[in-house]
């Protein structure tokens, strides 16, 4: 399932989330959350010309052809957090960052069984883990300050690059959380 995006910024944010999801997929499953700053490559090169010596030639060429081309910079040393929501509340970006992306793994259940989940957090985790209809997925969301966003979803049981769903509204809660870091 792929949703077509027409304007250059939307195409650029789509390209970057697909690349990031594939990059994260190379590390396999059961990985921690990954957070990336997104910067317009041409603007970053203008601010810091020495960056050209650290970027691949194809990235530099792409930025010359497309002023909306984005480069992702993985953030290391993330603050300690109990969950993704707490982590995202601790992140704020300088104005030089044009957007950000997050890639995270989740277990999802069909909506019709959600009201059966036990109230106790520990019991709920065990119940979800053992549920026969649970599905492990990797969700990615990239959001720009200018409002464009795109998501990518890969299911563990269909783990192949050509089985990744890409579109705007695949993970609305994640988009909302990522967008809040840009305020």
mmCIF file with all atom_site columns, C-alpha atoms in Angstrom:
data_model
loop_
_atom_site.group_PDB
_atom_site.id
_atom_site.type_symbol
_atom_site.label_atom_id
_atom_site.label_alt_id
_atom_site.label_comp_id
_atom_site.label_asym_id
_atom_site.label_entity_id
_atom_site.label_seq_id
_atom_site.pdbx_PDB_ins_code
_atom_site.Cartn_x
_atom_site.Cartn_y
_atom_site.Cartn_z
_atom_site.occupancy
_atom_site.B_iso_or_equiv
_atom_site.pdbx_formal_charge
_atom_site.auth_seq_id
_atom_site.auth_comp_id
_atom_site.auth_asym_id
_atom_site.auth_atom_id
_atom_site.pdbx_PDB_model_num
ATOM 1   C CA . UNK A 1 1   ? 0.000   0.000   0.000  1.00 0.00 ? 1   UNK A CA 1
ATOM 2   C CA . UNK A 1 2   ? 1.615   3.258   -1.104 1.00 0.00 ? 2   UNK A CA 1
ATOM 3   C CA . UNK A 1 3   ? 0.013   6.662   -1.080 1.00 0.00 ? 3   UNK A CA 1
ATOM 4   C CA . UNK A 1 4   ? 1.214   9.018   -3.773 1.00 0.00 ? 4   UNK A CA 1
ATOM 5   C CA . UNK A 1 5   ? 2.449   12.419  -2.599 1.00 0.00 ? 5   UNK A CA 1
ATOM 6   C CA . UNK A 1 6   ? 2.784   15.186  -5.151 1.00 0.00 ? 6   UNK A CA 1
ATOM 7   C CA . UNK A 1 7   ? 4.562   18.264  -3.805 1.00 0.00 ? 7   UNK A CA 1
ATOM 8   C CA . UNK A 1 8   ? 8.382   18.278  -3.445 1.00 0.00 ? 8   UNK A CA 1
ATOM 9   C CA . UNK A 1 9   ? 8.442   18.519  0.378  1.00 0.00 ? 9   UNK A CA 1
ATOM 10  C CA . UNK A 1 10  ? 5.988   15.648  0.729  1.00 0.00 ? 10  UNK A CA 1
ATOM 11  C CA . UNK A 1 11  ? 8.030   13.553  -1.670 1.00 0.00 ? 11  UNK A CA 1
ATOM 12  C CA . UNK A 1 12  ? 11.178  14.347  0.289  1.00 0.00 ? 12  UNK A CA 1
ATOM 13  C CA . UNK A 1 13  ? 9.643   13.400  3.642  1.00 0.00 ? 13  UNK A CA 1
ATOM 14  C CA . UNK A 1 14  ? 8.294   10.191  2.082  1.00 0.00 ? 14  UNK A CA 1
ATOM 15  C CA . UNK A 1 15  ? 11.739  9.334   0.722  1.00 0.00 ? 15  UNK A CA 1
ATOM 16  C CA . UNK A 1 16  ? 13.425  9.935   4.072  1.00 0.00 ? 16  UNK A CA 1
ATOM 17  C CA . UNK A 1 17  ? 10.998  7.801   6.124  1.00 0.00 ? 17  UNK A CA 1
ATOM 18  C CA . UNK A 1 18  ? 11.340  4.917   3.656  1.00 0.00 ? 18  UNK A CA 1
ATOM 19  C CA . UNK A 1 19  ? 15.139  5.181   3.850  1.00 0.00 ? 19  UNK A CA 1
ATOM 20  C CA . UNK A 1 20  ? 15.104  5.382   7.652  1.00 0.00 ? 20  UNK A CA 1
ATOM 21  C CA . UNK A 1 21  ? 12.790  2.411   8.076  1.00 0.00 ? 21  UNK A CA 1
ATOM 22  C CA . UNK A 1 22  ? 15.015  0.344   5.779  1.00 0.00 ? 22  UNK A CA 1
ATOM 23  C CA . UNK A 1 23  ? 18.114  1.533   7.632  1.00 0.00 ? 23  UNK A CA 1
ATOM 24  C CA . UNK A 1 24  ? 16.630  0.554   10.992 1.00 0.00 ? 24  UNK A CA 1
ATOM 25  C CA . UNK A 1 25  ? 15.446  -2.781  9.541  1.00 0.00 ? 25  UNK A CA 1
ATOM 26  C CA . UNK A 1 26  ? 19.052  -3.771  8.815  1.00 0.00 ? 26  UNK A CA 1
ATOM 27  C CA . UNK A 1 27  ? 19.611  -4.040  12.581 1.00 0.00 ? 27  UNK A CA 1
ATOM 28  C CA . UNK A 1 28  ? 16.793  -6.579  12.941 1.00 0.00 ? 28  UNK A CA 1
ATOM 29  C CA . UNK A 1 29  ? 13.912  -6.694  15.363 1.00 0.00 ? 29  UNK A CA 1
ATOM 30  C CA . UNK A 1 30  ? 13.667  -6.078  19.113 1.00 0.00 ? 30  UNK A CA 1
ATOM 31  C CA . UNK A 1 31  ? 15.497  -2.781  18.806 1.00 0.00 ? 31  UNK A CA 1
ATOM 32  C CA . UNK A 1 32  ? 15.148  0.386   20.883 1.00 0.00 ? 32  UNK A CA 1
ATOM 33  C CA . UNK A 1 33  ? 13.419  3.507   19.633 1.00 0.00 ? 33  UNK A CA 1
ATOM 34  C CA . UNK A 1 34  ? 15.503  5.484   17.134 1.00 0.00 ? 34  UNK A CA 1
ATOM 35  C CA . UNK A 1 35  ? 15.225  9.274   16.780 1.00 0.00 ? 35  UNK A CA 1
ATOM 36  C CA . UNK A 1 36  ? 16.516  11.367  13.869 1.00 0.00 ? 36  UNK A CA 1
ATOM 37  C CA . UNK A 1 37  ? 16.839  15.091  13.233 1.00 0.00 ? 37  UNK A CA 1
ATOM 38  C CA . UNK A 1 38  ? 15.921  16.014  9.668  1.00 0.00 ? 38  UNK A CA 1
ATOM 39  C CA . UNK A 1 39  ? 17.711  18.855  7.936  1.00 0.00 ? 39  UNK A CA 1
ATOM 40  C CA . UNK A 1 40  ? 17.539  20.180  4.405  1.00 0.00 ? 40  UNK A CA 1
ATOM 41  C CA . UNK A 1 41  ? 20.801  18.970  2.946  1.00 0.00 ? 41  UNK A CA 1
ATOM 42  C CA . UNK A 1 42  ? 21.481  22.053  0.800  1.00 0.00 ? 42  UNK A CA 1
ATOM 43  C CA . UNK A 1 43  ? 20.902  24.420  3.722  1.00 0.00 ? 43  UNK A CA 1
ATOM 44  C CA . UNK A 1 44  ? 23.114  22.294  5.999  1.00 0.00 ? 44  UNK A CA 1
ATOM 45  C CA . UNK A 1 45  ? 25.889  22.376  3.394  1.00 0.00 ? 45  UNK A CA 1
ATOM 46  C CA . UNK A 1 46  ? 25.531  26.142  3.121  1.00 0.00 ? 46  UNK A CA 1
ATOM 47  C CA . UNK A 1 47  ? 25.802  26.564  6.921  1.00 0.00 ? 47  UNK A CA 1
ATOM 48  C CA . UNK A 1 48  ? 28.732  24.127  7.173  1.00 0.00 ? 48  UNK A CA 1
ATOM 49  C CA . UNK A 1 49  ? 30.638  23.582  3.908  1.00 0.00 ? 49  UNK A CA 1
ATOM 50  C CA . UNK A 1 50  ? 32.954  21.055  5.614  1.00 0.00 ? 50  UNK A CA 1
ATOM 51  C CA . UNK A 1 51  ? 29.943  18.733  5.769  1.00 0.00 ? 51  UNK A CA 1
ATOM 52  C CA . UNK A 1 52  ? 30.510  18.021  2.064  1.00 0.00 ? 52  UNK A CA 1
ATOM 53  C CA . UNK A 1 53  ? 33.565  15.945  2.942  1.00 0.00 ? 53  UNK A CA 1
ATOM 54  C CA . UNK A 1 54  ? 31.460  13.704  5.201  1.00 0.00 ? 54  UNK A CA 1
ATOM 55  C CA . UNK A 1 55  ? 28.453  13.151  2.938  1.00 0.00 ? 55  UNK A CA 1
ATOM 56  C CA . UNK A 1 56  ? 28.301  10.669  0.066  1.00 0.00 ? 56  UNK A CA 1
ATOM 57  C CA . UNK A 1 57  ? 28.559  12.197  -3.404 1.00 0.00 ? 57  UNK A CA 1
ATOM 58  C CA . UNK A 1 58  ? 25.047  10.997  -4.310 1.00 0.00 ? 58  UNK A CA 1
ATOM 59  C CA . UNK A 1 59  ? 23.601  12.919  -1.334 1.00 0.00 ? 59  UNK A CA 1
ATOM 60  C CA . UNK A 1 60  ? 25.379  16.116  -2.383 1.00 0.00 ? 60  UNK A CA 1
ATOM 61  C CA . UNK A 1 61  ? 24.200  15.644  -5.982 1.00 0.00 ? 61  UNK A CA 1
ATOM 62  C CA . UNK A 1 62  ? 20.629  15.004  -4.814 1.00 0.00 ? 62  UNK A CA 1
ATOM 63  C CA . UNK A 1 63  ? 20.678  18.196  -2.732 1.00 0.00 ? 63  UNK A CA 1
ATOM 64  C CA . UNK A 1 64  ? 21.812  20.195  -5.774 1.00 0.00 ? 64  UNK A CA 1
ATOM 65  C CA . UNK A 1 65  ? 18.906  18.835  -7.817 1.00 0.00 ? 65  UNK A CA 1
ATOM 66  C CA . UNK A 1 66  ? 16.317  19.050  -5.016 1.00 0.00 ? 66  UNK A CA 1
ATOM 67  C CA . UNK A 1 67  ? 16.385  21.926  -2.502 1.00 0.00 ? 67  UNK A CA 1
ATOM 68  C CA . UNK A 1 68  ? 13.955  19.923  -0.314 1.00 0.00 ? 68  UNK A CA 1
ATOM 69  C CA . UNK A 1 69  ? 16.291  16.902  -0.084 1.00 0.00 ? 69  UNK A CA 1
ATOM 70  C CA . UNK A 1 70  ? 16.562  15.829  3.551  1.00 0.00 ? 70  UNK A CA 1
ATOM 71  C CA . UNK A 1 71  ? 19.436  14.350  5.488  1.00 0.00 ? 71  UNK A CA 1
ATOM 72  C CA . UNK A 1 72  ? 18.685  12.390  8.661  1.00 0.00 ? 72  UNK A CA 1
ATOM 73  C CA . UNK A 1 73  ? 21.013  12.668  11.641 1.00 0.00 ? 73  UNK A CA 1
ATOM 74  C CA . UNK A 1 74  ? 20.533  9.940   14.233 1.00 0.00 ? 74  UNK A CA 1
ATOM 75  C CA . UNK A 1 75  ? 20.392  11.187  17.800 1.00 0.00 ? 75  UNK A CA 1
ATOM 76  C CA . UNK A 1 76  ? 22.444  9.262   20.302 1.00 0.00 ? 76  UNK A CA 1
ATOM 77  C CA . UNK A 1 77  ? 22.422  9.570   24.061 1.00 0.00 ? 77  UNK A CA 1
ATOM 78  C CA . UNK A 1 78  ? 18.665  10.008  24.275 1.00 0.00 ? 78  UNK A CA 1
ATOM 79  C CA . UNK A 1 79  ? 17.309  10.963  27.705 1.00 0.00 ? 79  UNK A CA 1
ATOM 80  C CA . UNK A 1 80  ? 16.073  8.182   29.974 1.00 0.00 ? 80  UNK A CA 1
ATOM 81  C CA . UNK A 1 81  ? 12.323  7.639   29.711 1.00 0.00 ? 81  UNK A CA 1
ATOM 82  C CA . UNK A 1 82  ? 9.775   5.088   30.879 1.00 0.00 ? 82  UNK A CA 1
ATOM 83  C CA . UNK A 1 83  ? 8.001   5.131   27.505 1.00 0.00 ? 83  UNK A CA 1
ATOM 84  C CA . UNK A 1 84  ? 7.936   6.767   24.097 1.00 0.00 ? 84  UNK A CA 1
ATOM 85  C CA . UNK A 1 85  ? 5.529   9.515   25.158 1.00 0.00 ? 85  UNK A CA 1
ATOM 86  C CA . UNK A 1 86  ? 7.818   10.551  28.023 1.00 0.00 ? 86  UNK A CA 1
ATOM 87  C CA . UNK A 1 87  ? 10.839  10.491  25.703 1.00 0.00 ? 87  UNK A CA 1
ATOM 88  C CA . UNK A 1 88  ? 9.139   12.685  23.096 1.00 0.00 ? 88  UNK A CA 1
ATOM 89  C CA . UNK A 1 89  ? 8.122   15.194  25.793 1.00 0.00 ? 89  UNK A CA 1
ATOM 90  C CA . UNK A 1 90  ? 11.821  15.628  26.618 1.00 0.00 ? 90  UNK A CA 1
ATOM 91  C CA . UNK A 1 91  ? 12.917  16.414  23.054 1.00 0.00 ? 91  UNK A CA 1
ATOM 92  C CA . UNK A 1 92  ? 13.101  19.917  21.617 1.00 0.00 ? 92  UNK A CA 1
ATOM 93  C CA . UNK A 1 93  ? 14.842  20.902  18.394 1.00 0.00 ? 93  UNK A CA 1
ATOM 94  C CA . UNK A 1 94  ? 16.716  24.076  17.440 1.00 0.00 ? 94  UNK A CA 1
ATOM 95  C CA . UNK A 1 95  ? 15.385  26.104  14.514 1.00 0.00 ? 95  UNK A CA 1
ATOM 96  C CA . UNK A 1 96  ? 18.156  24.700  12.281 1.00 0.00 ? 96  UNK A CA 1
ATOM 97  C CA . UNK A 1 97  ? 16.353  21.338  12.377 1.00 0.00 ? 97  UNK A CA 1
ATOM 98  C CA . UNK A 1 98  ? 13.659  21.161  9.683  1.00 0.00 ? 98  UNK A CA 1
ATOM 99  C CA . UNK A 1 99  ? 11.903  18.123  11.096 1.00 0.00 ? 99  UNK A CA 1
ATOM 100 C CA . UNK A 1 100 ? 12.359  14.877  12.903 1.00 0.00 ? 100 UNK A CA 1
ATOM 101 C CA . UNK A 1 101 ? 11.630  11.198  12.563 1.00 0.00 ? 101 UNK A CA 1
ATOM 102 C CA . UNK A 1 102 ? 11.075  8.369   14.997 1.00 0.00 ? 102 UNK A CA 1
ATOM 103 C CA . UNK A 1 103 ? 11.170  4.639   14.312 1.00 0.00 ? 103 UNK A CA 1
ATOM 104 C CA . UNK A 1 104 ? 9.780   2.379   17.030 1.00 0.00 ? 104 UNK A CA 1
ATOM 105 C CA . UNK A 1 105 ? 8.514   -1.177  17.408 1.00 0.00 ? 105 UNK A CA 1
ATOM 106 C CA . UNK A 1 106 ? 5.076   -1.943  18.803 1.00 0.00 ? 106 UNK A CA 1
ATOM 107 C CA . UNK A 1 107 ? 2.767   -4.887  19.307 1.00 0.00 ? 107 UNK A CA 1
ATOM 108 C CA . UNK A 1 108 ? -0.716  -4.282  17.953 1.00 0.00 ? 108 UNK A CA 1
ATOM 109 C CA . UNK A 1 109 ? -3.974  -6.140  18.415 1.00 0.00 ? 109 UNK A CA 1
ATOM 110 C CA . UNK A 1 110 ? -7.199  -6.127  16.427 1.00 0.00 ? 110 UNK A CA 1
ATOM 111 C CA . UNK A 1 111 ? -9.513  -3.371  17.724 1.00 0.00 ? 111 UNK A CA 1
ATOM 112 C CA . UNK A 1 112 ? -12.200 -5.889  18.666 1.00 0.00 ? 112 UNK A CA 1
ATOM 113 C CA . UNK A 1 113 ? -10.041 -7.395  21.455 1.00 0.00 ? 113 UNK A CA 1
ATOM 114 C CA . UNK A 1 114 ? -8.746  -4.166  22.990 1.00 0.00 ? 114 UNK A CA 1
ATOM 115 C CA . UNK A 1 115 ? -11.536 -4.010  25.598 1.00 0.00 ? 115 UNK A CA 1
ATOM 116 C CA . UNK A 1 116 ? -10.437 -7.457  26.832 1.00 0.00 ? 116 UNK A CA 1
ATOM 117 C CA . UNK A 1 117 ? -6.973  -6.235  27.880 1.00 0.00 ? 117 UNK A CA 1
ATOM 118 C CA . UNK A 1 118 ? -6.509  -6.476  31.668 1.00 0.00 ? 118 UNK A CA 1
ATOM 119 C CA . UNK A 1 119 ? -6.294  -3.181  33.569 1.00 0.00 ? 119 UNK A CA 1
ATOM 120 C CA . UNK A 1 120 ? -3.150  -4.105  35.482 1.00 0.00 ? 120 UNK A CA 1
ATOM 121 C CA . UNK A 1 121 ? -0.103  -3.073  33.425 1.00 0.00 ? 121 UNK A CA 1
ATOM 122 C CA . UNK A 1 122 ? 1.905   -6.225  34.154 1.00 0.00 ? 122 UNK A CA 1
ATOM 123 C CA . UNK A 1 123 ? -1.046  -8.536  33.429 1.00 0.00 ? 123 UNK A CA 1
ATOM 124 C CA . UNK A 1 124 ? -1.854  -6.570  30.288 1.00 0.00 ? 124 UNK A CA 1
ATOM 125 C CA . UNK A 1 125 ? 1.702   -6.983  28.955 1.00 0.00 ? 125 UNK A CA 1
ATOM 126 C CA . UNK A 1 126 ? 1.620   -10.744 29.526 1.00 0.00 ? 126 UNK A CA 1
ATOM 127 C CA . UNK A 1 127 ? -1.875  -11.033 28.017 1.00 0.00 ? 127 UNK A CA 1
ATOM 128 C CA . UNK A 1 128 ? -0.862  -9.101  24.893 1.00 0.00 ? 128 UNK A CA 1
ATOM 129 C CA . UNK A 1 129 ? 2.349   -11.108 24.510 1.00 0.00 ? 129 UNK A CA 1
ATOM 130 C CA . UNK A 1 130 ? 0.392   -14.371 24.512 1.00 0.00 ? 130 UNK A CA 1
ATOM 131 C CA . UNK A 1 131 ? -2.554  -13.258 22.383 1.00 0.00 ? 131 UNK A CA 1
ATOM 132 C CA . UNK A 1 132 ? -2.735  -15.289 19.139 1.00 0.00 ? 132 UNK A CA 1
ATOM 133 C CA . UNK A 1 133 ? -3.810  -12.268 17.051 1.00 0.00 ? 133 UNK A CA 1
ATOM 134 C CA . UNK A 1 134 ? -1.027  -9.935  18.197 1.00 0.00 ? 134 UNK A CA 1
ATOM 135 C CA . UNK A 1 135 ? 1.248   -8.500  15.556 1.00 0.00 ? 135 UNK A CA 1
ATOM 136 C CA . UNK A 1 136 ? 4.690   -6.995  15.926 1.00 0.00 ? 136 UNK A CA 1
ATOM 137 C CA . UNK A 1 137 ? 5.220   -3.938  13.750 1.00 0.00 ? 137 UNK A CA 1
ATOM 138 C CA . UNK A 1 138 ? 7.874   -1.303  13.184 1.00 0.00 ? 138 UNK A CA 1
ATOM 139 C CA . UNK A 1 139 ? 6.364   2.168   12.859 1.00 0.00 ? 139 UNK A CA 1
ATOM 140 C CA . UNK A 1 140 ? 8.169   5.165   11.459 1.00 0.00 ? 140 UNK A CA 1
ATOM 141 C CA . UNK A 1 141 ? 6.962   8.742   11.252 1.00 0.00 ? 141 UNK A CA 1
ATOM 142 C CA . UNK A 1 142 ? 8.771   11.729  9.758  1.00 0.00 ? 142 UNK A CA 1
ATOM 143 C CA . UNK A 1 143 ? 7.372   15.222  10.288 1.00 0.00 ? 143 UNK A CA 1
ATOM 144 C CA . UNK A 1 144 ? 8.565   18.590  8.984  1.00 0.00 ? 144 UNK A CA 1
ATOM 145 C CA . UNK A 1 145 ? 8.074   21.943  10.718 1.00 0.00 ? 145 UNK A CA 1
ATOM 146 C CA . UNK A 1 146 ? 6.232   23.059  7.588  1.00 0.00 ? 146 UNK A CA 1
ATOM 147 C CA . UNK A 1 147 ? 3.559   20.404  8.253  1.00 0.00 ? 147 UNK A CA 1
ATOM 148 C CA . UNK A 1 148 ? 4.376   17.631  5.786  1.00 0.00 ? 148 UNK A CA 1
ATOM 149 C CA . UNK A 1 149 ? 4.590   14.140  7.231  1.00 0.00 ? 149 UNK A CA 1
ATOM 150 C CA . UNK A 1 150 ? 4.703   10.518  6.189  1.00 0.00 ? 150 UNK A CA 1
ATOM 151 C CA . UNK A 1 151 ? 4.663   7.120   7.904  1.00 0.00 ? 151 UNK A CA 1
ATOM 152 C CA . UNK A 1 152 ? 6.045   3.669   7.217  1.00 0.00 ? 152 UNK A CA 1
ATOM 153 C CA . UNK A 1 153 ? 4.863   0.392   8.751  1.00 0.00 ? 153 UNK A CA 1
ATOM 154 C CA . UNK A 1 154 ? 6.561   -3.005  8.508  1.00 0.00 ? 154 UNK A CA 1
ATOM 155 C CA . UNK A 1 155 ? 5.056   -6.142  10.060 1.00 0.00 ? 155 UNK A CA 1
ATOM 156 C CA . UNK A 1 156 ? 7.410   -8.729  11.486 1.00 0.00 ? 156 UNK A CA 1
ATOM 157 C CA . UNK A 1 157 ? 5.406   -11.517 9.846  1.00 0.00 ? 157 UNK A CA 1
ATOM 158 C CA . UNK A 1 158 ? 5.855   -9.841  6.424  1.00 0.00 ? 158 UNK A CA 1
ATOM 159 C CA . UNK A 1 159 ? 9.424   -8.641  6.912  1.00 0.00 ? 159 UNK A CA 1
ATOM 160 C CA . UNK A 1 160 ? 10.533  -7.481  3.462  1.00 0.00 ? 160 UNK A CA 1
ATOM 161 C CA . UNK A 1 161 ? 11.252  -4.071  1.957  1.00 0.00 ? 161 UNK A CA 1
ATOM 162 C CA . UNK A 1 162 ? 8.516   -4.539  -0.634 1.00 0.00 ? 162 UNK A CA 1
ATOM 163 C CA . UNK A 1 163 ? 5.948   -5.222  2.119  1.00 0.00 ? 163 UNK A CA 1
ATOM 164 C CA . UNK A 1 164 ? 6.349   -1.886  3.901  1.00 0.00 ? 164 UNK A CA 1
ATOM 165 C CA . UNK A 1 165 ? 3.211   0.243   3.910  1.00 0.00 ? 165 UNK A CA 1
ATOM 166 C CA . UNK A 1 166 ? 3.913   3.920   3.270  1.00 0.00 ? 166 UNK A CA 1
ATOM 167 C CA . UNK A 1 167 ? 1.396   6.725   3.651  1.00 0.00 ? 167 UNK A CA 1
ATOM 168 C CA . UNK A 1 168 ? 0.344   9.767   5.597  1.00 0.00 ? 168 UNK A CA 1
ATOM 169 C CA . UNK A 1 169 ? -2.120  8.391   8.116  1.00 0.00 ? 169 UNK A CA 1
ATOM 170 C CA . UNK A 1 170 ? -0.759  4.991   9.079  1.00 0.00 ? 170 UNK A CA 1
ATOM 171 C CA . UNK A 1 171 ? 0.356   6.003   12.594 1.00 0.00 ? 171 UNK A CA 1
ATOM 172 C CA . UNK A 1 172 ? -1.534  9.179   13.571 1.00 0.00 ? 172 UNK A CA 1
ATOM 173 C CA . UNK A 1 173 ? -0.614  8.992   17.255 1.00 0.00 ? 173 UNK A CA 1
ATOM 174 C CA . UNK A 1 174 ? 3.072   8.705   16.427 1.00 0.00 ? 174 UNK A CA 1
ATOM 175 C CA . UNK A 1 175 ? 2.833   11.611  13.957 1.00 0.00 ? 175 UNK A CA 1
ATOM 176 C CA . UNK A 1 176 ? 1.204   13.734  16.657 1.00 0.00 ? 176 UNK A CA 1
ATOM 177 C CA . UNK A 1 177 ? 3.905   12.875  19.212 1.00 0.00 ? 177 UNK A CA 1
ATOM 178 C CA . UNK A 1 178 ? 6.740   13.536  16.766 1.00 0.00 ? 178 UNK A CA 1
ATOM 179 C CA . UNK A 1 179 ? 5.165   16.826  15.622 1.00 0.00 ? 179 UNK A CA 1
ATOM 180 C CA . UNK A 1 180 ? 4.944   18.006  19.242 1.00 0.00 ? 180 UNK A CA 1
ATOM 181 C CA . UNK A 1 181 ? 8.763   17.908  19.504 1.00 0.00 ? 181 UNK A CA 1
ATOM 182 C CA . UNK A 1 182 ? 8.923   20.619  16.830 1.00 0.00 ? 182 UNK A CA 1
ATOM 183 C CA . UNK A 1 183 ? 6.768   23.171  18.684 1.00 0.00 ? 183 UNK A CA 1
#
